Short mmCIF file of C-alpha atoms in Angstrom, two decimals:
data_model
loop_
_atom_site.label_atom_id
_atom_site.label_comp_id
_atom_site.label_asym_id
_atom_site.label_seq_id
_atom_site.Cartn_x
_atom_site.Cartn_y
_atom_site.Cartn_z
CA UNK A 15 11.46 63.92 108.39
CA UNK A 16 13.66 61.10 106.96
CA UNK A 17 17.01 61.97 105.40
CA UNK A 18 17.44 61.32 101.64
CA UNK A 19 19.22 58.04 102.31
CA UNK A 20 16.46 56.83 104.64
CA UNK A 21 13.47 57.64 102.43
CA UNK A 22 11.24 54.74 101.43
CA UNK A 23 8.80 54.39 98.57
CA UNK A 24 6.02 55.40 100.96
CA UNK A 25 7.58 58.85 101.31
CA UNK A 26 7.35 59.17 97.50
CA UNK A 27 3.69 58.10 97.38
CA UNK A 28 2.58 61.10 95.30
CA UNK A 29 5.20 60.34 92.65
CA UNK A 30 3.95 56.74 92.61
CA UNK A 31 0.37 57.99 92.13
CA UNK A 32 1.40 60.28 89.25
CA UNK A 33 3.41 57.59 87.48
CA UNK A 34 0.62 55.09 88.21
CA UNK A 35 -1.75 57.26 86.19
CA UNK A 36 0.80 57.64 83.41
CA UNK A 37 1.38 53.87 83.06
CA UNK A 38 -2.25 53.51 81.97
CA UNK A 39 -0.85 54.62 78.59
CA UNK A 40 1.10 51.40 77.91
CA UNK A 41 -1.88 49.46 79.31
CA UNK A 42 -4.03 50.97 76.54
CA UNK A 43 -1.37 50.09 73.97
CA UNK A 44 -1.22 46.52 75.27
CA UNK A 45 -5.00 46.11 75.18
CA UNK A 46 -5.07 47.22 71.54
CA UNK A 47 -2.27 44.83 70.60
CA UNK A 48 -3.91 41.94 72.41
CA UNK A 49 -7.32 42.59 70.88
CA UNK A 50 -6.31 43.01 67.23
CA UNK A 51 -4.16 39.87 67.25
CA UNK A 52 -7.13 37.79 68.39
CA UNK A 53 -9.64 39.36 66.00
CA UNK A 54 -7.80 37.82 63.06
CA UNK A 55 -8.59 34.33 64.36
CA UNK A 56 -12.31 35.04 65.05
CA UNK A 57 -14.91 33.57 62.70
CA UNK A 58 -17.18 36.59 63.32
CA UNK A 59 -14.43 38.94 62.13
CA UNK A 60 -13.31 36.73 59.24
CA UNK A 61 -16.87 36.46 57.88
CA UNK A 62 -16.75 40.21 57.20
CA UNK A 63 -13.11 40.86 56.32
CA UNK A 64 -11.84 37.36 55.37
CA UNK A 65 -12.87 34.46 53.14
CA UNK A 66 -13.78 30.77 53.56
CA UNK A 67 -10.77 28.41 53.66
CA UNK A 68 -11.92 24.82 54.33
CA UNK A 69 -8.36 23.50 54.26
CA UNK A 70 -7.27 25.62 57.26
CA UNK A 71 -7.64 24.72 60.94
CA UNK A 72 -10.44 27.24 61.59
CA UNK A 73 -12.22 27.05 58.19
CA UNK A 74 -11.64 30.72 57.42
CA UNK A 75 -8.60 32.79 56.51
CA UNK A 76 -7.56 36.37 55.90
CA UNK A 77 -5.90 37.58 52.74
CA UNK A 78 -2.17 38.08 53.36
CA UNK A 79 -2.26 41.74 52.30
CA UNK A 80 -5.21 42.52 54.58
CA UNK A 81 -3.53 40.72 57.45
CA UNK A 82 -0.37 42.76 56.92
CA UNK A 83 -2.16 46.09 56.81
CA UNK A 84 -4.54 45.49 59.75
CA UNK A 85 -1.62 44.79 62.08
CA UNK A 86 1.12 46.94 60.58
CA UNK A 87 -0.80 50.18 59.96
CA UNK A 88 -1.04 50.65 63.72
CA UNK A 89 2.73 50.42 64.14
CA UNK A 90 3.22 52.65 61.07
CA UNK A 91 1.05 55.31 62.73
CA UNK A 92 3.00 54.93 65.96
CA UNK A 93 6.24 55.31 64.01
CA UNK A 94 5.08 58.60 62.50
CA UNK A 95 3.72 60.12 65.73
CA UNK A 96 6.71 59.13 67.86
CA UNK A 97 9.10 60.28 65.12
CA UNK A 98 7.60 63.78 65.24
CA UNK A 99 7.42 63.80 69.05
CA UNK A 100 10.55 65.95 69.40
CA UNK A 101 9.08 68.78 67.33
CA UNK A 102 5.69 68.54 69.04
CA UNK A 103 7.28 68.44 72.53
CA UNK A 104 9.00 71.77 71.90
CA UNK A 105 5.64 73.50 72.09
CA UNK A 106 3.25 71.03 73.77
CA UNK A 107 3.63 69.54 77.25
CA UNK A 108 3.70 65.85 78.15
CA UNK A 109 0.18 65.89 79.63
CA UNK A 110 -1.28 67.78 76.69
CA UNK A 111 0.13 65.20 74.27
CA UNK A 112 -1.42 62.39 76.34
CA UNK A 113 -4.78 64.18 76.26
CA UNK A 114 -4.47 64.38 72.47
CA UNK A 115 -3.72 60.65 72.36
CA UNK A 116 -6.86 59.90 74.38
CA UNK A 117 -9.03 61.92 72.01
CA UNK A 118 -7.48 60.38 68.89
CA UNK A 119 -7.92 56.88 70.34
CA UNK A 120 -11.65 57.40 70.81
CA UNK A 121 -12.13 58.88 67.33
CA UNK A 122 -10.31 55.97 65.66
CA UNK A 123 -12.35 53.45 67.59
CA UNK A 124 -15.61 55.05 66.47
CA UNK A 125 -14.48 54.55 62.87
CA UNK A 126 -13.54 50.88 63.39
CA UNK A 127 -16.79 50.02 65.15
CA UNK A 128 -19.09 51.84 62.73
CA UNK A 129 -17.83 50.29 59.50
CA UNK A 130 -17.68 47.04 57.56
CA UNK A 131 -15.51 48.59 54.86
CA UNK A 132 -11.88 47.43 54.83
CA UNK A 133 -10.63 50.91 53.84
CA UNK A 134 -12.27 52.52 56.86
CA UNK A 135 -10.82 49.77 59.07
CA UNK A 136 -7.37 50.58 57.70
CA UNK A 137 -7.91 54.28 58.49
CA UNK A 138 -9.00 53.47 62.04
CA UNK A 139 -5.94 51.27 62.58
CA UNK A 140 -3.63 54.02 61.33
CA UNK A 141 -5.24 56.67 63.55
CA UNK A 142 -5.09 54.49 66.65
CA UNK A 143 -1.42 53.95 65.80
CA UNK A 144 -0.86 57.71 65.94
CA UNK A 145 -2.49 57.69 69.38
CA UNK A 146 -0.42 54.74 70.58
CA UNK A 147 2.80 56.43 69.46
CA UNK A 148 1.97 59.40 71.71
CA UNK A 149 0.89 57.10 74.54
CA UNK A 150 4.16 55.17 74.52
CA UNK A 151 6.53 58.08 73.89
CA UNK A 152 5.19 60.81 76.16
CA UNK A 153 4.33 58.49 79.04
CA UNK A 154 7.93 57.28 79.14
CA UNK A 155 9.27 60.82 78.90
CA UNK A 156 7.10 61.82 81.86
CA UNK A 157 8.30 58.86 83.95
CA UNK A 158 11.98 59.41 83.08
CA UNK A 159 11.77 63.13 83.89
CA UNK A 160 9.68 62.94 87.06
CA UNK A 161 10.88 59.88 88.98
CA UNK A 162 13.89 59.72 91.36
CA UNK A 163 16.86 57.74 90.03
CA UNK A 164 16.50 55.03 92.69
CA UNK A 165 12.89 54.25 91.64
CA UNK A 166 13.18 54.82 87.90
CA UNK A 167 13.77 51.10 87.33
CA UNK A 168 10.59 50.26 89.23
CA UNK A 169 8.50 52.68 87.21
CA UNK A 170 9.86 51.42 83.90
CA UNK A 171 9.20 47.84 85.08
CA UNK A 172 5.64 48.93 85.86
CA UNK A 173 5.51 50.44 82.36
CA UNK A 174 6.32 47.07 80.80
CA UNK A 175 4.07 45.24 83.28
CA UNK A 176 1.06 47.30 82.23
CA UNK A 177 1.90 46.81 78.56
CA UNK A 178 1.86 43.03 79.04
CA UNK A 179 -1.08 43.16 81.43
CA UNK A 180 -3.04 45.10 78.82
CA UNK A 181 -2.15 42.45 76.24
CA UNK A 182 -3.41 39.76 78.63
CA UNK A 183 -6.68 41.61 79.21
CA UNK A 184 -7.09 42.00 75.44
CA UNK A 185 -6.56 38.29 74.82
CA UNK A 186 -8.93 37.34 77.67
CA UNK A 187 -11.65 39.56 76.18
CA UNK A 188 -11.06 37.95 72.78
CA UNK A 189 -11.23 34.49 74.34
CA UNK A 190 -14.56 35.36 76.01
CA UNK A 191 -16.18 36.56 72.77
CA UNK A 192 -14.39 34.44 70.13
CA UNK A 193 -17.11 31.81 69.82
CA UNK A 194 -19.86 34.32 69.00
CA UNK A 195 -20.88 33.65 65.39
CA UNK A 196 -21.65 37.27 64.43
CA UNK A 197 -19.86 40.63 64.39
CA UNK A 198 -20.44 41.13 68.13
CA UNK A 199 -17.45 38.78 68.55
CA UNK A 200 -15.14 41.68 67.68
CA UNK A 201 -17.35 44.71 68.41
CA UNK A 202 -17.44 43.93 72.15
CA UNK A 203 -13.61 43.87 72.40
CA UNK A 204 -13.35 47.10 70.41
CA UNK A 205 -15.85 48.75 72.75
CA UNK A 206 -13.45 48.14 75.67
CA UNK A 207 -10.90 50.47 74.07
CA UNK A 208 -12.87 53.52 75.25
CA UNK A 209 -12.41 52.83 78.97
CA UNK A 210 -8.77 53.81 79.57
CA UNK A 211 -8.76 57.05 77.50
CA UNK A 212 -11.79 58.32 79.45
CA UNK A 213 -10.16 57.51 82.81
CA UNK A 214 -6.85 59.12 81.79
CA UNK A 215 -8.53 62.25 80.45
CA UNK A 216 -9.92 62.95 83.92
CA UNK A 217 -6.97 61.73 86.00
CA UNK A 218 -4.37 63.86 84.19
CA UNK A 219 -5.96 66.99 85.64
CA UNK A 220 -4.83 65.94 89.13
CA UNK A 221 -1.08 65.50 88.57
CA UNK A 222 1.60 68.11 87.76
CA UNK A 223 3.48 68.58 84.52
CA UNK A 224 6.96 67.10 84.04
CA UNK A 225 9.32 69.30 86.11
CA UNK A 226 12.22 68.90 83.67
CA UNK A 227 10.03 69.94 80.73
CA UNK A 228 8.92 73.05 82.63
CA UNK A 229 12.51 74.00 83.53
CA UNK A 230 13.67 73.32 79.97
CA UNK A 231 10.96 75.68 78.73
CA UNK A 232 12.27 78.39 81.10
CA UNK A 233 9.48 78.15 83.69
CA UNK A 234 11.77 77.43 86.64
CA UNK A 235 9.29 78.34 89.38
CA UNK A 236 6.60 76.03 88.02
CA UNK A 237 9.20 73.29 87.62
CA UNK A 238 10.18 73.56 91.29
CA UNK A 239 6.49 73.61 92.21
CA UNK A 240 5.99 70.35 90.29
CA UNK A 241 9.00 68.83 92.07
CA UNK A 242 7.56 69.89 95.43
CA UNK A 243 4.33 68.02 94.60
CA UNK A 244 6.20 64.90 93.44
CA UNK A 245 8.83 64.68 96.19
CA UNK A 246 8.45 63.84 99.92
CA UNK A 247 7.53 66.58 102.37
CA UNK A 248 10.65 68.51 103.36
CA UNK A 249 12.77 67.33 100.41
CA UNK A 250 15.32 69.83 99.10
CA UNK A 251 13.51 70.48 95.82
CA UNK A 252 15.31 73.82 95.34
CA UNK A 253 18.65 72.00 95.16
CA UNK A 254 17.24 69.39 92.76
CA UNK A 255 15.70 72.11 90.61
CA UNK A 256 19.01 74.02 90.54
CA UNK A 257 20.83 70.81 89.58
CA UNK A 258 18.41 70.17 86.69
CA UNK A 259 18.71 73.79 85.52
CA UNK A 260 22.51 73.69 85.69
CA UNK A 261 22.63 70.53 83.59
CA UNK A 262 20.27 72.04 81.01
CA UNK A 263 22.23 75.31 80.92
CA UNK A 264 25.49 73.42 80.46
CA UNK A 265 24.01 71.57 77.48
CA UNK A 266 22.61 74.80 76.03
CA UNK A 267 26.13 76.21 75.97
CA UNK A 268 26.89 73.66 73.25
CA UNK A 269 24.11 75.09 71.09
CA UNK A 270 21.96 78.20 71.36
CA UNK A 271 18.98 76.52 69.68
CA UNK A 272 17.43 73.08 69.53
CA UNK A 273 16.65 71.32 66.26
CA UNK A 274 16.41 67.81 64.87
CA UNK A 275 19.93 68.03 63.44
CA UNK A 276 21.39 68.72 66.90
CA UNK A 277 21.04 65.00 67.60
CA UNK A 278 23.78 64.38 65.02
CA UNK A 279 25.99 67.51 64.89
CA UNK A 280 27.89 67.03 68.13
CA UNK A 281 29.85 63.75 68.51
CA UNK A 282 28.54 63.31 72.08
CA UNK A 283 24.90 63.81 71.08
CA UNK A 284 25.43 61.63 68.01
CA UNK A 285 26.70 58.81 70.21
CA UNK A 286 23.80 59.17 72.64
CA UNK A 287 21.28 59.20 69.79
CA UNK A 288 22.73 56.02 68.30
CA UNK A 289 22.75 54.25 71.66
CA UNK A 290 19.16 55.22 72.50
CA UNK A 291 17.93 54.06 69.10
CA UNK A 292 19.90 50.81 69.32
CA UNK A 293 18.63 50.05 72.83
CA UNK A 294 14.95 50.40 71.90
CA UNK A 295 15.50 48.50 68.65
CA UNK A 296 16.60 45.44 70.66
CA UNK A 297 12.90 44.65 71.22
CA UNK A 298 12.29 44.23 67.50
CA UNK A 299 15.61 42.39 67.08
CA UNK A 300 14.39 39.67 69.46
CA UNK A 301 11.55 38.74 67.07
CA UNK A 302 8.92 39.22 69.76
CA UNK A 303 6.55 41.33 67.70
CA UNK A 304 5.34 38.51 65.48
CA UNK A 305 4.57 36.39 68.57
CA UNK A 306 2.74 39.26 70.29
CA UNK A 307 0.83 40.44 67.21
CA UNK A 308 -0.12 37.07 65.73
CA UNK A 309 0.00 34.60 68.60
CA UNK A 310 -3.66 33.48 68.38
CA UNK A 311 -3.51 33.17 64.57
CA UNK A 312 -0.02 31.62 64.73
CA UNK A 313 -1.12 28.99 67.27
CA UNK A 314 -4.35 28.26 65.38
CA UNK A 315 -2.55 27.68 62.09
CA UNK A 316 0.03 25.52 63.92
CA UNK A 317 -2.93 23.30 64.97
CA UNK A 318 -2.53 23.98 68.70
CA UNK A 319 -5.74 23.10 70.54
CA UNK A 320 -7.68 26.11 71.91
CA UNK A 321 -5.35 28.85 70.58
CA UNK A 322 -7.18 31.65 72.44
CA UNK A 323 -6.67 29.93 75.81
CA UNK A 324 -3.02 29.31 74.96
CA UNK A 325 -2.67 33.01 74.05
CA UNK A 326 -3.84 33.86 77.56
CA UNK A 327 -1.23 31.50 78.99
CA UNK A 328 1.54 33.16 76.97
CA UNK A 329 0.49 36.63 78.14
CA UNK A 330 0.23 35.46 81.75
CA UNK A 331 3.74 34.00 81.64
CA UNK A 332 5.08 37.31 80.41
CA UNK A 333 3.43 39.13 83.30
CA UNK A 334 4.84 36.64 85.79
CA UNK A 335 8.34 37.39 84.50
CA UNK A 336 7.79 41.14 84.90
CA UNK A 337 6.62 40.58 88.48
CA UNK A 338 9.83 38.73 89.34
CA UNK A 339 11.82 41.40 87.55
CA UNK A 340 10.27 44.10 89.75
CA UNK A 341 11.88 42.41 92.75
CA UNK A 342 15.39 42.76 91.32
CA UNK A 343 15.38 45.81 89.05
CA UNK A 344 16.30 48.38 91.74
CA UNK A 345 18.99 46.35 93.49
CA UNK A 346 20.43 44.10 90.77
CA UNK A 347 18.97 45.44 87.52
CA UNK A 348 22.17 45.88 85.51
CA UNK A 349 21.11 46.74 81.96
CA UNK A 350 24.03 45.20 80.07
CA UNK A 351 24.04 41.83 81.84
CA UNK A 352 20.30 41.25 81.69
CA UNK A 353 19.88 42.40 78.08
CA UNK A 354 22.76 40.20 76.93
CA UNK A 355 21.40 37.12 78.71
CA UNK A 356 17.83 37.79 77.55
CA UNK A 357 18.74 38.17 73.88
CA UNK A 358 20.88 35.02 73.96
CA UNK A 359 18.09 32.93 75.56
CA UNK A 360 15.42 34.25 73.16
CA UNK A 361 17.60 33.49 70.15
CA UNK A 362 18.28 29.92 71.30
CA UNK A 363 14.56 29.32 72.01
CA UNK A 364 13.57 30.59 68.55
CA UNK A 365 16.15 28.26 67.00
CA UNK A 366 14.93 25.20 68.96
CA UNK A 367 11.28 25.87 68.03
CA UNK A 368 12.20 26.20 64.36
CA UNK A 369 14.29 23.02 64.34
CA UNK A 370 11.60 20.95 66.11
CA UNK A 371 8.89 22.10 63.69
CA UNK A 372 11.18 21.51 60.71
CA UNK A 373 11.88 17.92 61.80
CA UNK A 374 8.52 16.82 63.26
CA UNK A 375 6.02 19.01 61.41
CA UNK A 376 2.57 19.92 62.81
CA UNK A 377 2.19 17.04 65.31
CA UNK A 378 0.85 16.93 68.88
CA UNK A 379 4.42 16.74 70.18
CA UNK A 380 5.34 19.82 68.18
CA UNK A 381 2.34 21.67 69.61
CA UNK A 382 3.40 20.88 73.18
CA UNK A 383 7.00 21.97 72.51
CA UNK A 384 5.78 25.10 70.72
CA UNK A 385 3.56 26.24 73.60
CA UNK A 386 6.09 25.35 76.33
CA UNK A 387 9.07 27.08 74.71
CA UNK A 388 7.00 30.07 73.62
CA UNK A 389 5.95 30.51 77.26
CA UNK A 390 9.61 30.55 78.30
CA UNK A 391 10.34 32.89 75.39
CA UNK A 392 7.66 35.39 76.49
CA UNK A 393 8.89 35.26 80.09
CA UNK A 394 12.44 35.96 78.93
CA UNK A 395 11.41 38.75 76.59
CA UNK A 396 9.21 40.56 79.10
CA UNK A 397 11.52 40.04 82.07
CA UNK A 398 14.91 40.62 80.45
CA UNK A 399 14.56 42.53 77.16
CA UNK A 400 11.50 44.73 76.84
CA UNK A 401 11.75 46.46 80.24
CA UNK A 402 15.48 47.10 80.04
CA UNK A 403 15.47 48.15 76.38
CA UNK A 404 12.96 50.93 77.12
CA UNK A 405 14.79 51.78 80.35
CA UNK A 406 18.22 52.10 78.72
CA UNK A 407 16.82 53.95 75.72
CA UNK A 408 15.10 56.48 77.97
CA UNK A 409 18.04 57.10 80.31
CA UNK A 410 20.68 57.76 77.64
CA UNK A 411 19.35 60.90 75.80
CA UNK A 412 20.61 64.32 76.92
CA UNK A 413 18.37 66.68 78.88
CA UNK A 414 18.25 69.28 76.11
CA UNK A 415 17.40 66.81 73.33
CA UNK A 416 15.48 64.22 75.34
CA UNK A 417 12.15 64.53 73.51
CA UNK A 418 13.88 64.55 70.11
CA UNK A 419 16.21 61.63 70.85
CA UNK A 420 13.71 59.43 72.64
CA UNK A 421 11.07 60.26 70.03
CA UNK A 422 13.47 59.09 67.32
CA UNK A 423 14.36 55.95 69.32
CA UNK A 424 10.68 55.11 69.83
CA UNK A 425 10.00 55.78 66.14
CA UNK A 426 12.76 53.43 65.01
CA UNK A 427 11.49 50.86 67.51
CA UNK A 428 8.00 51.13 66.05
CA UNK A 429 9.47 50.92 62.55
CA UNK A 430 11.10 47.64 63.55
CA UNK A 431 7.76 46.46 64.93
CA UNK A 432 6.02 47.55 61.72
CA UNK A 433 8.56 45.74 59.57
CA UNK A 434 8.03 42.56 61.60
CA UNK A 435 4.23 42.69 61.61
CA UNK A 436 4.15 43.61 57.90
CA UNK A 437 6.42 40.78 56.74
CA UNK A 438 5.40 38.06 59.22
CA UNK A 439 2.23 37.01 57.29
CA UNK A 440 4.37 36.12 54.26
CA UNK A 441 6.18 33.57 56.41
CA UNK A 442 3.42 32.18 58.66
CA UNK A 443 0.26 32.39 56.52
CA UNK A 444 -0.61 29.03 54.85
CA UNK A 445 -1.56 30.98 51.72
CA UNK A 446 2.03 32.29 51.35
CA UNK A 447 5.31 30.61 52.41
CA UNK A 448 3.62 28.64 55.24
CA UNK A 449 6.80 28.52 57.33
CA UNK A 450 4.91 28.67 60.61
CA UNK A 451 7.33 28.23 63.56
CA UNK A 452 10.27 27.86 61.15
CA UNK A 453 10.19 31.67 61.11
CA UNK A 454 12.51 31.34 64.13
CA UNK A 455 15.43 30.59 61.79
CA UNK A 456 15.45 34.30 60.92
CA UNK A 457 15.39 35.59 64.50
CA UNK A 458 18.22 33.50 65.96
CA UNK A 459 21.00 35.42 64.13
CA UNK A 460 19.15 38.69 64.82
CA UNK A 461 19.34 38.01 68.58
CA UNK A 462 23.05 37.16 68.37
CA UNK A 463 23.77 40.46 66.62
CA UNK A 464 21.90 42.20 69.46
CA UNK A 465 24.05 40.41 72.05
CA UNK A 466 27.26 41.61 70.39
CA UNK A 467 25.99 45.19 70.15
CA UNK A 468 25.14 45.31 73.86
CA UNK A 469 28.52 43.87 74.87
CA UNK A 470 30.56 46.35 72.84
CA UNK A 471 28.52 49.55 72.83
CA UNK A 472 25.82 49.87 75.53
CA UNK A 473 26.98 51.61 78.75
CA UNK A 474 25.73 50.67 82.23
CA UNK A 475 23.46 53.39 83.67
CA UNK A 476 21.94 51.61 86.67
CA UNK A 477 21.43 53.83 89.72
CA UNK A 478 22.65 56.99 88.01
CA UNK A 479 20.80 60.30 87.97
CA UNK A 480 20.20 61.84 84.57
CA UNK A 481 22.72 64.54 85.47
CA UNK A 482 25.40 61.95 86.25
CA UNK A 483 24.75 60.25 82.91
CA UNK A 484 25.24 63.63 81.21
CA UNK A 485 28.59 64.04 82.95
CA UNK A 486 29.87 60.60 81.94
CA UNK A 487 28.97 61.11 78.29
CA UNK A 488 30.63 64.54 78.31
CA UNK A 489 33.77 62.84 79.66
CA UNK A 490 33.63 60.53 76.57
CA UNK A 491 33.96 57.39 78.67
CA UNK A 492 33.93 54.04 76.83
CA UNK A 493 30.94 51.82 77.61
CA UNK A 494 32.92 49.45 79.83
CA UNK A 495 33.93 52.25 82.25
CA UNK A 496 30.47 53.69 83.01
CA UNK A 497 29.66 51.29 85.84
CA UNK A 498 32.59 52.17 88.12
CA UNK A 499 33.07 55.82 87.20
CA UNK A 500 32.86 58.32 90.08
CA UNK A 501 31.14 61.53 89.04
CA UNK A 502 32.53 64.77 90.46
CA UNK A 503 29.81 67.21 89.49
CA UNK A 504 26.01 67.30 89.77
CA UNK A 505 25.95 64.19 91.94
CA UNK A 506 23.00 63.08 93.99
CA UNK A 507 25.19 61.79 96.80
CA UNK A 508 22.55 60.09 98.91
CA UNK A 509 21.18 58.05 96.03
CA UNK A 510 24.65 57.15 94.78
CA UNK A 511 25.79 55.93 98.20
CA UNK A 512 22.58 53.96 98.69
CA UNK A 513 22.97 52.30 95.26
CA UNK A 514 26.61 51.40 95.82
CA UNK A 515 25.79 49.94 99.21
CA UNK A 516 23.09 47.76 97.66
CA UNK A 517 25.43 46.53 94.93
CA UNK A 518 28.29 45.86 97.36
CA UNK A 519 30.67 47.43 94.83
CA UNK A 520 33.83 49.15 96.01
CA UNK A 521 34.78 51.97 93.61
CA UNK A 522 38.33 51.86 92.28
CA UNK A 523 40.77 54.29 93.92
CA UNK A 524 41.10 57.63 92.19
CA UNK A 525 44.50 58.76 90.87
CA UNK A 526 44.63 61.44 93.56
CA UNK A 527 44.27 58.79 96.26
CA UNK A 528 47.13 56.71 94.83
CA UNK A 529 49.36 59.79 94.72
CA UNK A 530 48.60 60.61 98.37
CA UNK A 531 49.35 57.06 99.49
CA UNK A 532 52.59 57.00 97.50
CA UNK A 533 53.79 60.29 99.03
CA UNK A 534 53.06 58.99 102.54
CA UNK A 535 55.06 55.77 101.94
CA UNK A 536 58.08 57.62 100.51
CA UNK A 537 58.06 60.11 103.39
CA UNK A 538 57.93 57.27 105.92
CA UNK A 539 60.87 55.44 104.28
CA UNK A 540 63.10 58.51 104.03
CA UNK A 541 62.30 59.92 107.47
CA UNK A 542 61.26 57.04 109.72
CA UNK A 543 59.79 58.10 113.09
CA UNK A 544 61.98 57.82 116.17
CA UNK A 545 60.57 56.41 119.38
CA UNK A 546 62.06 57.13 122.80
CA UNK A 547 62.05 53.72 124.42
CA UNK A 548 62.30 53.57 128.21
CA UNK A 549 65.59 52.26 129.54
#
């Protein structure tokens, strides 16, 4: 049996299987996002829900209000469901919420496929948003609570990978059916939405519940049993279970009950809530949502040749970035550094695209620049912002309030996405302001504000167990001191030593060490040793 410091990912294969099933949730979310963005540029869809527009690049257009609601109602539903996740999670387990999401997803899709009425389409989009909010919130909670600290970065990278991979699959399906002249152009893509919920409904029966949720609910024995299933054979799951219980008990001492207001009553919890919300909101601050939600329509109206094929290229570039990120996230994945660099690069790219379009207009040269820089933008967003924003936002909440805090963070993130998808048509639709790529002028300052927030407020949590993060927040450390702080209680020693060895970071000497060294020097100077030298 390997020691904790010698364990490899192969020893944790059951945890990888469980989290592999869970990351089908963001894949479903990505498929939906990829599909609905392409539908709005399909003639077969626009013949039913749009109107003829001979002066546009594709001959058809969608009313600005309809375009806003079709895209934004999904994110509004996700905002509502993730915002209430904390209350729901008090009584319903992570797996049960994912089962509910699967059922709701199928029901909403039946409505969207069976109607040609715009009101019913709106209802279906809102319901699938409720499902997506559960998919994204409870899948991340499960991963954060079930994975070892050393592999948590990998699993959250996989989370983002499957989100982007789902978006790519959605855009490929749209590309394959876009040229169909009738309603089958969009009905075939919608029919694909059933596949993942059916697979997940069955697969969830074969993995355990979140061990931290079970222990938080007072079912310690079942929590240890879940840990025993998830961890390698022979692992000291009793010690890990006791550590989790001790951290939860320590937090419960601060409050005998759990409510929504607990996120704001205590200064420590208030700080953690603000940081989690801010971290997740960085995704919306980058301006990515309008590119993801409207890329096919955006490229078509910018007169880029074959916008559906170019949409596939953009999605593929994002996935490539996530693949490279998976190679560095465990060893070098420092949240603060990568988020700062990613936001700065995305802001500069948005500014360059806006300036080029403002000067040159809709020319062939502009189209080439637009596609090239948007590819780089998507690679930067997926590889440096999206993964680490979710990762930081999920690591920061306390054990006791995790479902409440992360639910609120996800809700605010979805609200930012809703705000972007709702307002973007006013700027990019030729029937409104017709800014097109000049929309980037708005997102450059937004990215710079995000950079400043990360530098001054976001702490570094790489390689830390959730219990260590609790300890550092309770010590009221400023953000700049998190990285080098040595925890004295509830420490997973093997993982900490392994992480420090990989980072080649020498921890600063503790005050006790300096005192000991000083005493030894003074003693030596006052009472130097005497040596009997041979004559």
